[in-house]
């Protein structure tokens, strides 16, 4: 096992700077997930750690050793790609053993590693099968097994579940978590699916436009996003965002006014907020209640999703869309106007630059 340290890592493709001075430390045995929209640089960052892309500036160290001048095979890493890339003419055993044979390990050592990895991944019964006889999830296990047999210091995963159907992705998320618990090896995982990130990660790295917006534990990012980008990206359904203006602000909280003239109290440290200042109010769907006591926001229902255990109501408050998570037995009608109460302690407030005021 090993830690990974990135210092000022920059990568350009032509005139486009894809990574802009990335600084990041991943501790020994940690499971870290890179998330962000398409084009944010997450896969490029992973490939740069692997040595498949060469950084234009900065330093990468694995296990305390600078690896910038080392080839991928010398870095002590193993990478699993979105594509399984299995050799169709080889059976599972041969696919898993192939890299070790190229590295000229002896036959007994190869057999030990392959069978140990197969047992870890519950694919011992498939060792004699060809890839065409396997399901998508089984093929992905073989690809992971091919990485495990190398006994790397660091595992790198580039969207390994994106080719699987929804039900199988759920199962494989559990298997990745269990694998990390068994191996206790440093793992770096790239995904565009923030549910995968929230489920698997010890820490999440949110990337946007080649820079790190925030690094933290899943619930830290969910409950205390640093800025509007993280607030909107983390969470499903997304956080509700309403344009507001500051009525008053202090270290003990802030009062804001919506475009419809409704006031909402927010439990944030807003001593720097000036009356009349433009801001953005953020409220997650589960923190809006229909009816009850407190600050009110009125909105018109435009669509309702009934899921049995819960109901999602989609509304419009002026020009702002809102989503409310309601109990499953609630059935608001399309066109109905609802009075919504915002939970002040769970609300967020962002200044004109999109930076969050600290929650109390």
Tab-separated table of C-alpha atoms in Angstrom:
chain	number	residue	atom	x	y	z
A	1	UNK	CA	0.000	0.000	0.000
A	2	UNK	CA	1.045	3.617	-0.488
A	3	UNK	CA	-0.025	7.221	-0.274
A	4	UNK	CA	-0.324	9.424	-3.381
A	5	UNK	CA	0.805	13.050	-3.383
A	6	UNK	CA	0.191	15.527	-6.213
A	7	UNK	CA	1.924	18.899	-6.112
A	8	UNK	CA	1.130	21.599	-8.675
A	9	UNK	CA	0.201	19.067	-11.376
A	10	UNK	CA	-0.582	20.763	-14.686
A	11	UNK	CA	-1.561	19.182	-17.999
A	12	UNK	CA	-2.157	20.839	-21.360
A	13	UNK	CA	-3.439	19.534	-24.662
A	14	UNK	CA	-2.276	22.126	-27.145
A	15	UNK	CA	-3.422	25.530	-25.911
A	16	UNK	CA	-6.012	24.003	-23.568
A	17	UNK	CA	-4.996	23.670	-19.935
A	18	UNK	CA	-6.906	20.621	-18.700
A	19	UNK	CA	-5.347	20.397	-15.216
A	20	UNK	CA	-4.498	23.667	-13.502
A	21	UNK	CA	-2.014	23.150	-10.700
A	22	UNK	CA	-3.614	20.250	-8.823
A	23	UNK	CA	-2.525	19.796	-5.195
A	24	UNK	CA	-3.868	16.675	-3.486
A	25	UNK	CA	-2.803	14.138	-0.859
A	26	UNK	CA	-4.363	10.663	-0.745
A	27	UNK	CA	-3.470	8.719	2.368
A	28	UNK	CA	-2.343	5.098	2.540
A	29	UNK	CA	-5.330	2.728	2.232
A	30	UNK	CA	-7.825	5.485	1.431
A	31	UNK	CA	-10.662	5.148	-1.116
A	32	UNK	CA	-10.846	8.487	-2.967
A	33	UNK	CA	-13.352	9.239	-5.723
A	34	UNK	CA	-12.936	11.926	-8.400
A	35	UNK	CA	-16.248	13.395	-9.598
A	36	UNK	CA	-17.226	16.216	-11.888
A	37	UNK	CA	-18.969	16.947	-15.190
A	38	UNK	CA	-17.669	15.749	-18.544
A	39	UNK	CA	-14.488	17.594	-19.480
A	40	UNK	CA	-13.610	18.586	-15.897
A	41	UNK	CA	-10.275	16.716	-16.007
A	42	UNK	CA	-11.016	13.766	-13.716
A	43	UNK	CA	-9.979	11.002	-16.157
A	44	UNK	CA	-6.957	13.024	-17.311
A	45	UNK	CA	-5.885	13.379	-13.681
A	46	UNK	CA	-6.204	9.622	-13.142
A	47	UNK	CA	-4.265	8.854	-16.321
A	48	UNK	CA	-1.564	11.305	-15.254
A	49	UNK	CA	-1.179	9.498	-11.924
A	50	UNK	CA	-0.926	6.235	-13.880
A	51	UNK	CA	1.721	7.635	-16.215
A	52	UNK	CA	-0.455	7.227	-19.310
A	53	UNK	CA	-0.339	11.018	-19.676
A	54	UNK	CA	2.755	13.084	-18.885
A	55	UNK	CA	2.278	16.103	-16.648
A	56	UNK	CA	3.571	19.395	-18.064
A	57	UNK	CA	4.433	20.670	-14.591
A	58	UNK	CA	4.320	19.556	-10.973
A	59	UNK	CA	5.255	16.374	-9.173
A	60	UNK	CA	3.561	13.031	-8.523
A	61	UNK	CA	4.780	10.814	-5.682
A	62	UNK	CA	3.535	7.315	-4.794
A	63	UNK	CA	4.633	5.794	-1.527
A	64	UNK	CA	6.965	8.720	-0.919
A	65	UNK	CA	8.801	8.138	-4.219
A	66	UNK	CA	8.666	10.611	-7.122
A	67	UNK	CA	7.323	8.727	-10.156
A	68	UNK	CA	7.266	11.456	-12.801
A	69	UNK	CA	10.072	9.844	-14.795
A	70	UNK	CA	8.814	6.275	-14.347
A	71	UNK	CA	6.748	4.260	-16.819
A	72	UNK	CA	3.280	3.004	-15.779
A	73	UNK	CA	4.663	-0.484	-15.105
A	74	UNK	CA	7.252	0.951	-12.697
A	75	UNK	CA	4.850	3.073	-10.628
A	76	UNK	CA	3.354	0.269	-8.526
A	77	UNK	CA	-0.158	0.888	-9.832
A	78	UNK	CA	-2.806	-1.197	-11.561
A	79	UNK	CA	-5.585	0.371	-13.611
A	80	UNK	CA	-9.082	-0.874	-14.467
A	81	UNK	CA	-10.760	0.845	-17.397
A	82	UNK	CA	-14.373	1.378	-18.433
A	83	UNK	CA	-13.834	-1.251	-21.145
A	84	UNK	CA	-13.051	-4.733	-19.809
A	85	UNK	CA	-10.456	-5.271	-22.595
A	86	UNK	CA	-10.332	-9.042	-22.091
A	87	UNK	CA	-8.665	-11.299	-24.641
A	88	UNK	CA	-11.563	-13.228	-26.211
A	89	UNK	CA	-9.442	-16.269	-27.170
A	90	UNK	CA	-8.173	-16.739	-23.600
A	91	UNK	CA	-10.125	-18.149	-20.692
A	92	UNK	CA	-10.483	-16.285	-17.400
A	93	UNK	CA	-7.391	-17.874	-15.847
A	94	UNK	CA	-5.260	-17.005	-18.875
A	95	UNK	CA	-6.567	-13.422	-18.970
A	96	UNK	CA	-5.670	-12.907	-15.322
A	97	UNK	CA	-2.279	-14.587	-15.664
A	98	UNK	CA	-1.198	-12.889	-18.898
A	99	UNK	CA	0.501	-9.848	-17.367
A	100	UNK	CA	2.362	-11.989	-14.856
A	101	UNK	CA	3.639	-14.243	-17.639
A	102	UNK	CA	4.936	-11.202	-19.516
A	103	UNK	CA	6.716	-10.134	-16.323
A	104	UNK	CA	8.282	-13.637	-16.211
A	105	UNK	CA	6.941	-14.705	-12.830
A	106	UNK	CA	7.323	-18.414	-12.188
A	107	UNK	CA	4.386	-20.725	-12.793
A	108	UNK	CA	3.695	-21.509	-9.139
A	109	UNK	CA	3.608	-17.819	-8.185
A	110	UNK	CA	1.275	-17.034	-11.076
A	111	UNK	CA	-1.083	-19.821	-10.038
A	112	UNK	CA	-1.069	-18.657	-6.418
A	113	UNK	CA	-1.908	-15.071	-7.331
A	114	UNK	CA	-4.592	-15.930	-9.890
A	115	UNK	CA	-6.397	-18.356	-7.602
A	116	UNK	CA	-6.191	-15.991	-4.628
A	117	UNK	CA	-7.649	-13.142	-6.690
A	118	UNK	CA	-10.364	-15.409	-8.105
A	119	UNK	CA	-11.359	-16.435	-4.583
A	120	UNK	CA	-11.449	-12.811	-3.433
A	121	UNK	CA	-13.762	-11.928	-6.337
A	122	UNK	CA	-15.872	-15.118	-6.207
A	123	UNK	CA	-14.983	-16.120	-9.776
A	124	UNK	CA	-13.138	-19.381	-9.071
A	125	UNK	CA	-15.888	-21.338	-10.849
A	126	UNK	CA	-15.363	-19.259	-14.032
A	127	UNK	CA	-11.602	-19.732	-14.475
A	128	UNK	CA	-12.008	-22.074	-17.452
A	129	UNK	CA	-14.651	-19.972	-19.206
A	130	UNK	CA	-14.051	-17.632	-22.133
A	131	UNK	CA	-15.193	-13.990	-21.767
A	132	UNK	CA	-18.123	-14.507	-24.159
A	133	UNK	CA	-19.626	-16.952	-21.621
A	134	UNK	CA	-19.631	-14.332	-18.850
A	135	UNK	CA	-22.081	-11.606	-17.869
A	136	UNK	CA	-21.043	-7.959	-17.783
A	137	UNK	CA	-20.539	-8.056	-14.031
A	138	UNK	CA	-18.453	-11.221	-14.256
A	139	UNK	CA	-16.273	-9.695	-16.978
A	140	UNK	CA	-15.700	-6.648	-14.803
A	141	UNK	CA	-14.635	-8.905	-11.945
A	142	UNK	CA	-12.114	-10.566	-14.262
A	143	UNK	CA	-10.732	-7.152	-15.241
A	144	UNK	CA	-10.399	-6.288	-11.555
A	145	UNK	CA	-8.787	-9.674	-10.894
A	146	UNK	CA	-6.227	-8.979	-13.600
A	147	UNK	CA	-5.303	-5.851	-11.626
A	148	UNK	CA	-5.288	-7.596	-8.241
A	149	UNK	CA	-2.782	-10.278	-9.302
A	150	UNK	CA	-0.191	-7.573	-9.888
A	151	UNK	CA	-0.365	-6.795	-6.147
A	152	UNK	CA	-0.101	-3.036	-6.773
A	153	UNK	CA	0.416	-0.318	-4.207
A	154	UNK	CA	-2.456	1.709	-5.709
A	155	UNK	CA	-5.547	0.735	-7.703
A	156	UNK	CA	-6.878	3.209	-10.285
A	157	UNK	CA	-10.440	2.804	-11.616
A	158	UNK	CA	-11.723	4.815	-14.594
A	159	UNK	CA	-15.555	4.657	-14.620
A	160	UNK	CA	-15.535	0.863	-14.239
A	161	UNK	CA	-19.324	0.495	-13.838
A	162	UNK	CA	-20.598	2.765	-16.595
A	163	UNK	CA	-21.172	-0.108	-19.060
A	164	UNK	CA	-23.391	-2.041	-16.640
A	165	UNK	CA	-27.165	-1.797	-16.234
A	166	UNK	CA	-28.617	0.022	-13.234
A	167	UNK	CA	-29.332	-3.052	-11.081
A	168	UNK	CA	-25.877	-4.510	-11.662
A	169	UNK	CA	-24.213	-1.168	-10.855
A	170	UNK	CA	-25.877	-1.253	-7.435
A	171	UNK	CA	-24.547	-4.771	-6.811
A	172	UNK	CA	-21.062	-3.884	-8.047
A	173	UNK	CA	-20.931	-0.813	-5.789
A	174	UNK	CA	-21.340	-3.147	-2.839
A	175	UNK	CA	-18.638	-5.439	-4.222
A	176	UNK	CA	-16.173	-2.553	-4.680
A	177	UNK	CA	-16.742	-1.467	-1.078
A	178	UNK	CA	-16.259	-5.032	0.152
A	179	UNK	CA	-13.122	-5.419	-1.980
A	180	UNK	CA	-11.584	-2.297	-0.472
A	181	UNK	CA	-12.402	-3.531	3.007
A	182	UNK	CA	-10.672	-6.862	2.290
A	183	UNK	CA	-7.594	-5.522	0.490
A	184	UNK	CA	-7.208	-2.240	2.440
A	185	UNK	CA	-5.251	-0.881	-0.531
A	186	UNK	CA	-5.210	2.727	-1.714
A	187	UNK	CA	-7.880	3.143	-4.394
A	188	UNK	CA	-8.582	6.111	-6.678
A	189	UNK	CA	-11.863	5.910	-8.561
A	190	UNK	CA	-13.269	8.144	-11.304
A	191	UNK	CA	-16.999	8.425	-11.935
A	192	UNK	CA	-19.583	10.892	-13.212
A	193	UNK	CA	-22.181	9.223	-10.967
A	194	UNK	CA	-22.320	11.047	-7.660
A	195	UNK	CA	-24.355	8.197	-6.104
A	196	UNK	CA	-21.307	5.945	-6.636
A	197	UNK	CA	-19.136	8.634	-5.098
A	198	UNK	CA	-21.351	9.072	-2.024
A	199	UNK	CA	-21.606	5.297	-1.554
A	200	UNK	CA	-17.960	4.304	-1.988
A	201	UNK	CA	-15.683	7.164	-1.025
A	202	UNK	CA	-13.767	7.831	2.136
A	203	UNK	CA	-13.275	11.262	0.541
A	204	UNK	CA	-14.623	12.854	-2.633
A	205	UNK	CA	-12.642	15.210	-4.866
A	206	UNK	CA	-14.969	17.505	-6.837
A	207	UNK	CA	-13.339	18.764	-10.035
A	208	UNK	CA	-14.523	21.531	-12.338
A	209	UNK	CA	-12.660	23.039	-15.269
A	210	UNK	CA	-9.346	21.477	-14.251
A	211	UNK	CA	-9.374	22.721	-10.652
A	212	UNK	CA	-10.416	21.130	-7.368
A	213	UNK	CA	-13.547	22.821	-6.032
A	214	UNK	CA	-13.683	20.889	-2.760
A	215	UNK	CA	-12.301	17.769	-1.079
A	216	UNK	CA	-14.086	16.120	1.822
A	217	UNK	CA	-16.005	13.212	3.223
A	218	UNK	CA	-19.303	12.523	1.414
A	219	UNK	CA	-21.607	13.983	4.072
A	220	UNK	CA	-19.290	16.942	4.601
A	221	UNK	CA	-19.748	17.900	0.946
A	222	UNK	CA	-23.480	17.245	1.153
A	223	UNK	CA	-24.055	19.250	4.311
A	224	UNK	CA	-21.417	21.973	3.888
A	225	UNK	CA	-20.667	22.619	0.201
A	226	UNK	CA	-18.031	25.283	-0.250
A	227	UNK	CA	-19.686	26.937	-3.234
A	228	UNK	CA	-22.626	26.845	-5.632
A	229	UNK	CA	-20.961	24.364	-7.981
A	230	UNK	CA	-20.472	21.730	-5.277
A	231	UNK	CA	-23.921	22.424	-3.805
A	232	UNK	CA	-25.621	21.791	-7.132
A	233	UNK	CA	-23.425	18.861	-8.196
A	234	UNK	CA	-23.623	16.811	-4.982
A	235	UNK	CA	-27.086	15.513	-4.179
A	236	UNK	CA	-29.886	13.868	-6.137
A	237	UNK	CA	-32.288	15.500	-6.762
A	238	UNK	CA	-30.243	18.671	-6.890
A	239	UNK	CA	-30.326	21.379	-4.276
A	240	UNK	CA	-33.006	24.022	-4.889
A	241	UNK	CA	-31.475	27.421	-5.676
A	242	UNK	CA	-33.411	30.690	-5.492
A	243	UNK	CA	-32.115	34.195	-6.245
A	244	UNK	CA	-32.591	36.422	-3.195
A	245	UNK	CA	-31.391	39.682	-1.713
A	246	UNK	CA	-30.031	40.190	1.775
A	247	UNK	CA	-32.423	41.953	4.172
A	248	UNK	CA	-30.026	41.778	7.100
A	249	UNK	CA	-27.015	39.716	8.050
A	250	UNK	CA	-25.006	39.065	11.203
A	251	UNK	CA	-22.708	36.479	12.730
A	252	UNK	CA	-25.847	34.820	14.145
A	253	UNK	CA	-27.761	34.468	10.869
A	254	UNK	CA	-29.278	36.219	7.874
A	255	UNK	CA	-32.696	37.166	6.594
A	256	UNK	CA	-33.213	37.121	2.822
A	257	UNK	CA	-36.043	38.146	0.511
A	258	UNK	CA	-37.126	36.184	-2.576
A	259	UNK	CA	-38.196	37.755	-5.869
A	260	UNK	CA	-41.815	37.322	-4.712
A	261	UNK	CA	-41.117	39.345	-1.553
A	262	UNK	CA	-41.170	36.382	0.828
A	263	UNK	CA	-38.592	36.402	3.635
A	264	UNK	CA	-36.595	33.425	4.855
A	265	UNK	CA	-34.287	33.186	7.853
A	266	UNK	CA	-31.022	31.285	7.245
A	267	UNK	CA	-28.730	29.968	9.995
A	268	UNK	CA	-25.408	31.118	8.542
A	269	UNK	CA	-22.603	33.396	9.713
A	270	UNK	CA	-23.292	36.412	7.507
A	271	UNK	CA	-21.660	39.348	9.255
A	272	UNK	CA	-20.135	40.422	5.941
A	273	UNK	CA	-23.501	40.500	4.141
A	274	UNK	CA	-24.839	43.957	3.331
A	275	UNK	CA	-28.549	44.808	2.983
A	276	UNK	CA	-29.581	44.737	-0.676
A	277	UNK	CA	-26.722	42.406	-1.649
A	278	UNK	CA	-27.633	39.753	-4.224
A	279	UNK	CA	-27.293	36.161	-3.025
A	280	UNK	CA	-28.555	32.653	-3.678
A	281	UNK	CA	-30.624	30.652	-1.213
A	282	UNK	CA	-30.032	26.886	-1.288
A	283	UNK	CA	-32.474	24.343	0.163
A	284	UNK	CA	-32.376	20.596	-0.431
A	285	UNK	CA	-35.680	18.883	-1.368
A	286	UNK	CA	-35.897	17.056	1.987
A	287	UNK	CA	-35.556	20.353	3.868
A	288	UNK	CA	-38.715	21.886	2.390
A	289	UNK	CA	-41.930	20.956	4.189
A	290	UNK	CA	-45.470	21.507	2.971
A	291	UNK	CA	-47.450	23.633	5.436
A	292	UNK	CA	-46.459	23.953	9.097
A	293	UNK	CA	-44.908	26.884	10.939
A	294	UNK	CA	-42.015	29.049	9.768
A	295	UNK	CA	-40.886	31.146	6.835
A	296	UNK	CA	-43.085	30.496	3.802
A	297	UNK	CA	-42.358	30.158	0.089
A	298	UNK	CA	-45.345	29.744	-2.228
A	299	UNK	CA	-44.951	27.707	-5.402
A	300	UNK	CA	-47.162	26.063	-8.041
A	301	UNK	CA	-47.010	22.310	-8.684
A	302	UNK	CA	-46.004	21.417	-12.264
A	303	UNK	CA	-45.326	17.663	-11.983
A	304	UNK	CA	-45.563	14.890	-9.388
A	305	UNK	CA	-43.576	11.642	-9.128
A	306	UNK	CA	-45.196	9.045	-6.876
A	307	UNK	CA	-42.669	6.412	-5.821
A	308	UNK	CA	-44.645	4.652	-3.102
A	309	UNK	CA	-42.325	5.299	-0.182
A	310	UNK	CA	-41.950	8.963	-1.167
A	311	UNK	CA	-43.396	11.620	-3.452
A	312	UNK	CA	-41.346	14.151	-5.393
A	313	UNK	CA	-43.268	17.323	-6.206
A	314	UNK	CA	-41.798	19.638	-8.846
A	315	UNK	CA	-42.883	23.247	-8.546
A	316	UNK	CA	-42.223	26.768	-9.794
A	317	UNK	CA	-41.699	29.717	-7.480
A	318	UNK	CA	-41.792	32.580	-9.972
A	319	UNK	CA	-39.023	31.731	-12.447
A	320	UNK	CA	-37.261	29.333	-10.064
A	321	UNK	CA	-37.868	25.564	-10.224
A	322	UNK	CA	-38.226	23.766	-6.892
A	323	UNK	CA	-38.278	20.116	-5.879
A	324	UNK	CA	-39.860	18.888	-2.646
A	325	UNK	CA	-39.456	15.449	-1.096
A	326	UNK	CA	-42.776	14.628	0.569
A	327	UNK	CA	-44.196	11.536	2.292
A	328	UNK	CA	-45.400	8.782	-0.030
A	329	UNK	CA	-49.057	9.253	0.936
A	330	UNK	CA	-49.050	12.913	-0.111
A	331	UNK	CA	-50.702	13.586	-3.495
A	332	UNK	CA	-50.468	17.256	-4.522
A	333	UNK	CA	-52.304	18.076	-7.737
A	334	UNK	CA	-50.689	19.666	-10.786
A	335	UNK	CA	-51.587	23.347	-10.770
A	336	UNK	CA	-52.058	23.451	-6.995
A	337	UNK	CA	-50.264	26.201	-5.069
A	338	UNK	CA	-48.370	24.973	-2.021
A	339	UNK	CA	-46.988	26.850	0.952
A	340	UNK	CA	-43.477	25.560	1.671
A	341	UNK	CA	-41.553	25.959	4.896
A	342	UNK	CA	-37.782	26.068	4.754
A	343	UNK	CA	-35.759	24.478	7.554
A	344	UNK	CA	-33.564	27.423	8.574
A	345	UNK	CA	-30.875	25.265	10.175
A	346	UNK	CA	-30.414	23.232	6.972
A	347	UNK	CA	-30.612	26.109	4.472
A	348	UNK	CA	-27.539	27.439	2.656
A	349	UNK	CA	-26.644	30.928	1.468
A	350	UNK	CA	-24.169	31.839	-1.247
A	351	UNK	CA	-22.805	35.293	-2.020
A	352	UNK	CA	-22.691	36.965	-5.433
A	353	UNK	CA	-19.498	35.065	-6.313
A	354	UNK	CA	-21.106	31.734	-5.483
A	355	UNK	CA	-19.121	31.204	-2.269
A	356	UNK	CA	-20.978	29.773	0.727
A	357	UNK	CA	-21.549	31.615	3.973
A	358	UNK	CA	-20.546	29.298	6.819
A	359	UNK	CA	-23.478	27.431	8.343
A	360	UNK	CA	-23.932	27.808	12.081
